[in-house]
CSV table of C-alpha atoms and ligand atoms in Angstrom, one decimal:
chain,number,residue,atom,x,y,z
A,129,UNK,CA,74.0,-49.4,-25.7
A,130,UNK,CA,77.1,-47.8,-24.7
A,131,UNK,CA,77.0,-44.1,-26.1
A,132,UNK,CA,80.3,-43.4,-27.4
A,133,UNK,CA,80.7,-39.8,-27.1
A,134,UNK,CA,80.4,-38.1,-23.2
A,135,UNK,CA,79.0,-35.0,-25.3
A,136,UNK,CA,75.7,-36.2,-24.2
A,137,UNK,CA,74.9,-37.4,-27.6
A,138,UNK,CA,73.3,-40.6,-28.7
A,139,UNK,CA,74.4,-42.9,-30.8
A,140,UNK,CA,71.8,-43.0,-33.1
A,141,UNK,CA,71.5,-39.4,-34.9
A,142,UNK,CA,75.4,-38.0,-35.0
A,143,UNK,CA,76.2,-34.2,-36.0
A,144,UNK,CA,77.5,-33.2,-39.2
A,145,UNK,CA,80.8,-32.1,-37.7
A,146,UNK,CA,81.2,-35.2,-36.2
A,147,UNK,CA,80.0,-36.8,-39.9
A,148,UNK,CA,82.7,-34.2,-41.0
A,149,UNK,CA,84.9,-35.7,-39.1
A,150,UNK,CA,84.3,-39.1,-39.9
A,151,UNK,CA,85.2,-38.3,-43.6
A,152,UNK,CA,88.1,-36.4,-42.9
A,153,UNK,CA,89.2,-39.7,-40.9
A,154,UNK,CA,88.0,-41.8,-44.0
A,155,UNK,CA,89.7,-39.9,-46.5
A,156,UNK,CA,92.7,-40.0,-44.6
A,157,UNK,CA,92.9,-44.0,-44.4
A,158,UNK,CA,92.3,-43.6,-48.2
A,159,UNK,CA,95.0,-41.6,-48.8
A,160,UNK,CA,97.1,-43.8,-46.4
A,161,UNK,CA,96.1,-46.8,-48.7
A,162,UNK,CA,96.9,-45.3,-51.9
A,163,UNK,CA,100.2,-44.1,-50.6
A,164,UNK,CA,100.6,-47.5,-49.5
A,165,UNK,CA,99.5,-48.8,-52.7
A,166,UNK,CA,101.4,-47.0,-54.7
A,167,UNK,CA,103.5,-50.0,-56.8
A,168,UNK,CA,107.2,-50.4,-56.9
A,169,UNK,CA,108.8,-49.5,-60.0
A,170,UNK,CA,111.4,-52.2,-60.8
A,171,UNK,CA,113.9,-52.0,-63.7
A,172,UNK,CA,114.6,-55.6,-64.7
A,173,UNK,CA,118.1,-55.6,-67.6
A,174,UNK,CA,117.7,-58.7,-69.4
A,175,UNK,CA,121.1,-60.4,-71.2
A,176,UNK,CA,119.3,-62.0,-74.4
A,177,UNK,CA,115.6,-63.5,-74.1
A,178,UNK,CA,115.9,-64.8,-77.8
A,179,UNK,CA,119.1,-67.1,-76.6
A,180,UNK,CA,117.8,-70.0,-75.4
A,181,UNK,CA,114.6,-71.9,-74.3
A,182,UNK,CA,115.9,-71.2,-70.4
A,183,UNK,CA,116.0,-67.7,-71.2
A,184,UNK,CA,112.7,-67.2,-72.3
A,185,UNK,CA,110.8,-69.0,-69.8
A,186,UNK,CA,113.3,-66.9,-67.3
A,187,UNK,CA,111.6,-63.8,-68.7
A,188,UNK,CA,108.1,-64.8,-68.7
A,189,UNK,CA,108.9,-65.5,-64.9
A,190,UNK,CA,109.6,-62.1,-64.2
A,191,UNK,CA,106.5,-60.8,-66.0
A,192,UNK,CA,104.2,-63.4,-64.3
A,193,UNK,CA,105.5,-62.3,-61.4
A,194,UNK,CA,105.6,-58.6,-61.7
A,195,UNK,CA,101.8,-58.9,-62.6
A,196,UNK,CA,100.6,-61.1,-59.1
A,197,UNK,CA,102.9,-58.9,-57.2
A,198,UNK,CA,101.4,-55.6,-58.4
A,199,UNK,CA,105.2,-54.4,-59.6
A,200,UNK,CA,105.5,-52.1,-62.1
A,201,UNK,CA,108.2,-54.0,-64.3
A,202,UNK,CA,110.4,-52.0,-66.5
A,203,UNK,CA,111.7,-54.4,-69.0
A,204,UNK,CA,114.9,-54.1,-70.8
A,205,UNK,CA,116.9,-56.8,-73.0
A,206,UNK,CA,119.7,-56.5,-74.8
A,207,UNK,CA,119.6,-59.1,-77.0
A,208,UNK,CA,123.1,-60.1,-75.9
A,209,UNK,CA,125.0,-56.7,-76.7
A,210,UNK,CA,126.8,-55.9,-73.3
A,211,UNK,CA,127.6,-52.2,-74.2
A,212,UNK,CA,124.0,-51.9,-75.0
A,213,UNK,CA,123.0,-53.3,-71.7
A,214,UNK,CA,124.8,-51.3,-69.6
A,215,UNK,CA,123.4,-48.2,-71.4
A,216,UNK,CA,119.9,-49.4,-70.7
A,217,UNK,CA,121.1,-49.8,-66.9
A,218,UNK,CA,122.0,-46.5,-67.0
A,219,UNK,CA,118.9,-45.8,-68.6
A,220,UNK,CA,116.9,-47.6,-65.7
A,221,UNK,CA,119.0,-45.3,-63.0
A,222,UNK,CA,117.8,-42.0,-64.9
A,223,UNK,CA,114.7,-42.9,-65.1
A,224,UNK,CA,115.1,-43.2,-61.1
A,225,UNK,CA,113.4,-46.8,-60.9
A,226,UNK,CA,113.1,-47.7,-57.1
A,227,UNK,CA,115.5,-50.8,-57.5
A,228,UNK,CA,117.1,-52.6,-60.3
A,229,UNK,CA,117.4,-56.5,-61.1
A,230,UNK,CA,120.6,-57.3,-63.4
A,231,UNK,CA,121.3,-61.0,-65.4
A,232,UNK,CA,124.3,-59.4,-66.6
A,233,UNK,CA,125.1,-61.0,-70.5
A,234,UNK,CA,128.9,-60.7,-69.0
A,235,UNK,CA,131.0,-60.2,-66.0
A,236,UNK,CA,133.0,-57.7,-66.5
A,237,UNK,CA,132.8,-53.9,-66.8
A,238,UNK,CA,129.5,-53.2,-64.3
A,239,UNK,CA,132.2,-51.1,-61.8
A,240,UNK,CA,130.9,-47.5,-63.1
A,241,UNK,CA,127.2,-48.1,-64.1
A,242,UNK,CA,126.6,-49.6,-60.4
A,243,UNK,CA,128.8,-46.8,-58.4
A,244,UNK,CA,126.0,-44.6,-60.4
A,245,UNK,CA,123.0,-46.5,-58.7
A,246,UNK,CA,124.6,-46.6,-55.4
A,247,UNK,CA,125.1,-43.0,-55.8
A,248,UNK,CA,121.2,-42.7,-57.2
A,249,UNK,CA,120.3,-44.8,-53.8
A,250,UNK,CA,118.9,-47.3,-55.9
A,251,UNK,CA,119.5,-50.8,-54.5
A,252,UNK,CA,121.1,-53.4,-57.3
A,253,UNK,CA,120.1,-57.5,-57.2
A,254,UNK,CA,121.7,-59.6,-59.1
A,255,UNK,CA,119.7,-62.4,-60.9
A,256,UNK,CA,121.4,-65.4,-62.2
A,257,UNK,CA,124.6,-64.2,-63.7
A,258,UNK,CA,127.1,-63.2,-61.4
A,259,UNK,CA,129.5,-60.4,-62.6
A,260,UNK,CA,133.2,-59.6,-61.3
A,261,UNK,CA,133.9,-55.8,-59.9
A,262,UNK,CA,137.5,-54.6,-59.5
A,263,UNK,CA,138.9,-55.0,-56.4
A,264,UNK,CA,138.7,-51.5,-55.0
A,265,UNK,CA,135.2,-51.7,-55.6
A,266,UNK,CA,134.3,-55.6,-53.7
A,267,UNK,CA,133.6,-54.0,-50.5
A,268,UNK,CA,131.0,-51.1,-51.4
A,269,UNK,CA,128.7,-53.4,-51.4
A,270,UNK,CA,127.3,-52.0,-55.2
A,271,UNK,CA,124.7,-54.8,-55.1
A,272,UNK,CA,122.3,-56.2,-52.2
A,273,UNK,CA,122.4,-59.7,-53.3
A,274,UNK,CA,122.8,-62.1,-55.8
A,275,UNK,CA,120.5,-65.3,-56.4
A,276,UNK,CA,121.0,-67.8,-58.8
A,277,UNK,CA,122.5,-71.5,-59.2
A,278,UNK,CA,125.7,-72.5,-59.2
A,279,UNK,CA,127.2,-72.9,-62.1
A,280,UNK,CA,130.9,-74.2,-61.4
A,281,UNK,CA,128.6,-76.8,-59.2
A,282,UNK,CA,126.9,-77.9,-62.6
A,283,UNK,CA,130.0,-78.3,-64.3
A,284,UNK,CA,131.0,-80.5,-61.6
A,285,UNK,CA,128.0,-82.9,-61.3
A,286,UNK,CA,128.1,-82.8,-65.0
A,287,UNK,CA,131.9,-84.5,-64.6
A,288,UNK,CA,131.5,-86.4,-62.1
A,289,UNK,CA,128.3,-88.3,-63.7
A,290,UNK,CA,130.3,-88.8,-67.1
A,291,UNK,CA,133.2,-90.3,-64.8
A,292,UNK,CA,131.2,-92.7,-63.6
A,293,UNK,CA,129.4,-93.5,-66.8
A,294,UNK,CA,132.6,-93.8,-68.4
A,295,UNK,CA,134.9,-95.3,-65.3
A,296,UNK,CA,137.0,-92.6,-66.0
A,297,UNK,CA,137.6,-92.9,-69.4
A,298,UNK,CA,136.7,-90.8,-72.6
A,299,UNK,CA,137.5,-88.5,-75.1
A,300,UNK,CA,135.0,-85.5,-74.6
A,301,UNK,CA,133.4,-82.5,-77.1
A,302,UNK,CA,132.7,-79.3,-75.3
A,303,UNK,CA,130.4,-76.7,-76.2
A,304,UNK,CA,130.7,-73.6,-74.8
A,305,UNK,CA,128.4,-70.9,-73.8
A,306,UNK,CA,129.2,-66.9,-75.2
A,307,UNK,CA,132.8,-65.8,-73.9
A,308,UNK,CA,132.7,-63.5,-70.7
A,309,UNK,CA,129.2,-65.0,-69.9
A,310,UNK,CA,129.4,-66.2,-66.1
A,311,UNK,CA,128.0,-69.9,-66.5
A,312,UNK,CA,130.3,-70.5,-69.5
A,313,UNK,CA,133.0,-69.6,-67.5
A,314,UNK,CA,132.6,-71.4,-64.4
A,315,UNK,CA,130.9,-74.2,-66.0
A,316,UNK,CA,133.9,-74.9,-67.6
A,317,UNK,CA,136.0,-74.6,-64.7
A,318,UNK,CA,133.9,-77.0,-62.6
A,319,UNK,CA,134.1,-79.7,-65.6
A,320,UNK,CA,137.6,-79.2,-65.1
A,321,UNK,CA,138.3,-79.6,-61.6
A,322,UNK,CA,136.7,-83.2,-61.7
A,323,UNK,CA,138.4,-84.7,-65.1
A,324,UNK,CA,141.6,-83.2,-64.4
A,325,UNK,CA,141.1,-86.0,-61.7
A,326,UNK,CA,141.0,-88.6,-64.5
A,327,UNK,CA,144.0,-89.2,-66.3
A,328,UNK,CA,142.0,-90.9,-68.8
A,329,UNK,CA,139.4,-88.3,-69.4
A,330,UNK,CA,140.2,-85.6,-72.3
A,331,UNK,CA,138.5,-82.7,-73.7
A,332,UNK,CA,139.5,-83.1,-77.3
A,333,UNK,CA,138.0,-80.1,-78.8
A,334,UNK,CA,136.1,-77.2,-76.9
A,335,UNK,CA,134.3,-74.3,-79.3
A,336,UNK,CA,131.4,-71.5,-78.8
A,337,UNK,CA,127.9,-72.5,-79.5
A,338,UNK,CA,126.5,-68.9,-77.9
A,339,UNK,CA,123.9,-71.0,-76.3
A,340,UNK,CA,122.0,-72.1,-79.6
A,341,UNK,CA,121.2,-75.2,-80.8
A,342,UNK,CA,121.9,-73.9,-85.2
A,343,UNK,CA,125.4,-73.4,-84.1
A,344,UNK,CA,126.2,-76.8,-82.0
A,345,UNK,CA,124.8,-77.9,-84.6
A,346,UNK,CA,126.6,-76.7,-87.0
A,347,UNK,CA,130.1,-77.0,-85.2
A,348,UNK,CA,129.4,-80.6,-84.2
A,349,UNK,CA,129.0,-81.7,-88.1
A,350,UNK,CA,132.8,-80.2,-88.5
A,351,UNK,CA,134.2,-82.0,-85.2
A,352,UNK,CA,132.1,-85.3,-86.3
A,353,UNK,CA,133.8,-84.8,-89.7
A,354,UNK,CA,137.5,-84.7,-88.0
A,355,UNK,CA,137.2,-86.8,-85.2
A,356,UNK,CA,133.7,-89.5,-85.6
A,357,UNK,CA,133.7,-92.2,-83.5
A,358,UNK,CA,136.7,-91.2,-81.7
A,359,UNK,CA,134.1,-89.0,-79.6
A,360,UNK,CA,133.1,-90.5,-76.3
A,361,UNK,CA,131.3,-87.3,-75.0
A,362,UNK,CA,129.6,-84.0,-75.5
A,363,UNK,CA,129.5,-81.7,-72.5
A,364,UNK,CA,127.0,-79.0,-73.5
A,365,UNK,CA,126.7,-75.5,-71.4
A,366,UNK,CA,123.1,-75.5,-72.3
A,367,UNK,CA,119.8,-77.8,-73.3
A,368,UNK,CA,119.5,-76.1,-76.8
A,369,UNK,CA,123.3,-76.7,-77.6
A,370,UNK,CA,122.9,-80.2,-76.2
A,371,UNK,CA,119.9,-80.6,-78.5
A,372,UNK,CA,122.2,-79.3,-81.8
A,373,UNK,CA,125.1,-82.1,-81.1
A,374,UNK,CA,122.0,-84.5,-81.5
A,375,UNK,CA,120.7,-83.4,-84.3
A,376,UNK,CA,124.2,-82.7,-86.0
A,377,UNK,CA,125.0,-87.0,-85.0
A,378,UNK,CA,121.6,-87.9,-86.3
A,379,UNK,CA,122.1,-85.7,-89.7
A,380,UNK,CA,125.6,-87.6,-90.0
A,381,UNK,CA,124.0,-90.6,-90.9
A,382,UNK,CA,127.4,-91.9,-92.8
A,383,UNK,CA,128.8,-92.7,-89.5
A,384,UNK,CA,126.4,-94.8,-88.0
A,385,UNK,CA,126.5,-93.2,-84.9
A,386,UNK,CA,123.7,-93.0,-82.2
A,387,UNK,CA,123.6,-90.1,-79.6
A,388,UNK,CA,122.9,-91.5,-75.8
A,389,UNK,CA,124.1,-94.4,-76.8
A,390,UNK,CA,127.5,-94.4,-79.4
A,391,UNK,CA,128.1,-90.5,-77.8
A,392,UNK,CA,126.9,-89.6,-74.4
A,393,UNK,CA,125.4,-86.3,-74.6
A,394,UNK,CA,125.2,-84.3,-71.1
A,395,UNK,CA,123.2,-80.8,-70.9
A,396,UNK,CA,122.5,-77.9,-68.4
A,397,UNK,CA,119.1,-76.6,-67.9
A,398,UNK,CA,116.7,-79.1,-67.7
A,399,UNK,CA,114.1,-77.2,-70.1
A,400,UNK,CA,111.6,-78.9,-71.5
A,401,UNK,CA,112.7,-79.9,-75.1
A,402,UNK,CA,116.1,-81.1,-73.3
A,403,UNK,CA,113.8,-83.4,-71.3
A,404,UNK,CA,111.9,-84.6,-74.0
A,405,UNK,CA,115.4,-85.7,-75.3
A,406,UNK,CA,116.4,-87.4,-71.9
A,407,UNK,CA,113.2,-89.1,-72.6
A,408,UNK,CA,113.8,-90.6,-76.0
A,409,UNK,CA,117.5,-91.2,-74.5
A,410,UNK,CA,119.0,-89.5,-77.0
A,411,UNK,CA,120.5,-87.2,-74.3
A,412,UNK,CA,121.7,-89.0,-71.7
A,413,UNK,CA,121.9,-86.5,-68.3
A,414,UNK,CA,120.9,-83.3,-67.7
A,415,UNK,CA,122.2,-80.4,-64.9
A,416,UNK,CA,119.1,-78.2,-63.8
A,417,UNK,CA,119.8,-74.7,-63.5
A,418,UNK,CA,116.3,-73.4,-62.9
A,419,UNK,CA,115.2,-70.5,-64.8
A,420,UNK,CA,112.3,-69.4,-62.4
A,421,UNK,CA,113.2,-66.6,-60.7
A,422,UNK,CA,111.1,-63.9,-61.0
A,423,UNK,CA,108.7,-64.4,-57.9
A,424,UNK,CA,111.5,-65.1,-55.3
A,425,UNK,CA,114.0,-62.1,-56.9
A,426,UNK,CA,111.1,-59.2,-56.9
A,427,UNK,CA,110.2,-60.5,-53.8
A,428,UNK,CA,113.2,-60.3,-52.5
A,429,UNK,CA,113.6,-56.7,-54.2
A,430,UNK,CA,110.2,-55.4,-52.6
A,431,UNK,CA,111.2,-56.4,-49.1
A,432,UNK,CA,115.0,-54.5,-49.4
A,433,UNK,CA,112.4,-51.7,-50.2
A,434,UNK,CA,111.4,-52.2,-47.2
A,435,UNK,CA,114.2,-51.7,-45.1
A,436,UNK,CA,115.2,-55.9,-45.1
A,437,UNK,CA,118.5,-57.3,-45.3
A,438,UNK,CA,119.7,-60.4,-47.3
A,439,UNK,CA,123.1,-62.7,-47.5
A,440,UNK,CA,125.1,-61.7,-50.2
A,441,UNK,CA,124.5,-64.9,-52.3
A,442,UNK,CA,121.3,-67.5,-52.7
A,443,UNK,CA,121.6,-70.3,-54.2
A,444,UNK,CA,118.9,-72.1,-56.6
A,445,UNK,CA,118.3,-75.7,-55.6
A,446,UNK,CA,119.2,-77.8,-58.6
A,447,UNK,CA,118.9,-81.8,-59.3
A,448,UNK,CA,120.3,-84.1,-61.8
A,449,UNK,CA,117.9,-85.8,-63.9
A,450,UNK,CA,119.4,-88.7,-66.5
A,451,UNK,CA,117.3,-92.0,-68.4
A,452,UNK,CA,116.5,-93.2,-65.2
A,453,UNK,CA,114.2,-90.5,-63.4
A,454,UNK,CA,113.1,-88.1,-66.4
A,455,UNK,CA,109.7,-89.8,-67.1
A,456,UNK,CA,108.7,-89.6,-63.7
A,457,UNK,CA,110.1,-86.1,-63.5
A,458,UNK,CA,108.6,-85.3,-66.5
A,459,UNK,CA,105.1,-84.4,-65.8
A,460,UNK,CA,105.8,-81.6,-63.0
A,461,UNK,CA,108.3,-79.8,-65.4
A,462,UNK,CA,107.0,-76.1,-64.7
A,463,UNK,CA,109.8,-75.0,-67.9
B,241,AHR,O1,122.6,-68.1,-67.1
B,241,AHR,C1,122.0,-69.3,-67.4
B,241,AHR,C2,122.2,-69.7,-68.8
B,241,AHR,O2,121.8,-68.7,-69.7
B,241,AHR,C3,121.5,-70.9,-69.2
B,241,AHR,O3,122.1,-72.1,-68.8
B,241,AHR,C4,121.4,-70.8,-70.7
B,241,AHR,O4,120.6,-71.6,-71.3
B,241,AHR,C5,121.0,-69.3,-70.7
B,241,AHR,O5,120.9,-68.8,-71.8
């Protein structure tokens, strides 16, 4: 056996300074793994968890994440008070979290509250909604990335499947999303840049739902009231509005109309209760904007603590499901 000390020492009985030694080593590869270990603090600013059956099973992606990755997840929500969420940002930065993940509730108005984390060194991603900085602040780069779907894309497909349903003809409801939310926004716009296409295509009446189903519901009795059968179409921002114009058509019994089939009803998510719908063909096409982003965003926030770069924007891989491919689609729905 090789002896592994020239001191003239065997192997078999060491010293106690060399013993010594060996626990000074050990306890310094300790220490080295409980530096290393030590968890990343992350500050994640919610927009609204109770708004929607996306939103929700967005959240608990975060916190299933946080938990396999070892993250030490400081939750915030703001219930969908803007003000109030950029406090709680601010909130995150003087509490000196190591980096911060923001689904801003709206665009505007993030300038200061980000020049304070740049200035705090702590590094900004953007999940899901994207937000809008004043010019002279575009270039500072004030976050590392964004990652999310895109949502003038949705509004698009969304279009473009009701113009071909339709050949290019119909008179069309739309229910919004929350004014100043990002997805209402460009949803909207993207619905717009393909049925401006179509002469024959109209939005006839466009109103807030703030992403729940009570309030389609309610503002779809009033527009079935004024205009009935003369609807072709709802275009819903969301599943759960989606889900209200359904119920508010079924509830209207006195008209004799049938959602999916006298009114095509198209939503954006893809959740399961909109899927469920798709099913029973009472909603006819659905957008997917998926909601699980927790493991790839803290990911992605752990390795820019680690010194790694990103692009500026990722983009979600999304599919459009309708009548034809739901059941099949049905049974690996994670949401
Ligand atoms: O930002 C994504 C949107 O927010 C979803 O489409 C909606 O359901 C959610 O509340």
């Amino acid at each position: 056996m090789i002896a592994h000390h020239q001191t003239g020492r065997s192997a078999g009985n060491p010293t106690w300074t060399h013993l010594g030694r060996c626990l000074v080593v050990l306890l310094l590869l300790c220490a080295c793994d409980w530096i290393e270990a030590k968890p990343h603090t992350i500050g994640f600013s919610q927009s609204d968890t109770s708004e929607s059956d996306w939103r929700r099973a967005n959240t608990k992606s975060f916190r299933d994440a946080a938990k396999v990755l070892g993250i030490d997840l400081v939750f915030k929500d703001a219930g969908g008070k803007t003000e109030m969420q950029r406090r709680q940002v601010q909130e995150l930065i003087d509490q000196k979290v190591d980096a911060i993940v923001l689904s801003a509730n709206e665009i505007s108005g993030w300038d200061s509250v980000l020049l304070n984390a740049k200035k705090a060194k702590i590094p900004v991603i953007l999940s899901d909604r994207t937000i809008a900085l004043r010019p002279e602040n575009q270039g500072k780069s004030l976050f590392v990335t964004w990652i999310g779907s895109d949502f003038r894309y949705e509004g698009r497909v969304a279009a473009a499947w009701l113009a071909q349903e339709t050949a290019g003809r119909c008179n069309i409801v739309e229910i919004q999303g929350p004014t100043g939310a990002a997805p209402s926004i460009d949803r909207g716009q993207g619905f717009r840049d393909v049925i401006d296409l179509f002469p024959g295509m109209k939005v006839i009446a466009s109103q807030r739902g703030n992403w729940r189903t009570d309030q389609a519901k309610d503002l779809m009795k009033v527009l079935l009231r004024n205009e009935g059968a003369n609807i072709c179409a709802v275009f819903a921002h969301n599943d759960n509005m989606a889900i209200g114009a359904v119920q508010a058509i079924e509830d209207s019994k006195h008209l004799g109309l049938k959602p999916g089939k006298d009114i095509l009803i198209i939503g954006v998510d893809g959740v399961k209760r909109g899927f469920e719908h798709l099913v029973d063909k009472r909603i006819n096409a659905l957008v997917e904007c998926n909601p699980l982003l927790g493991r790839i965003v803290l990911k992605v926030a752990t390795e820019v603590l680690g010194g790694r770069s990103f692009p500026p924007v990722m983009f979600m891989e999304d599919r459009v499901f309708t009548v034809h491919n739901a059941l099949s689609a049905l049974p690996s729905r994670k949401y």
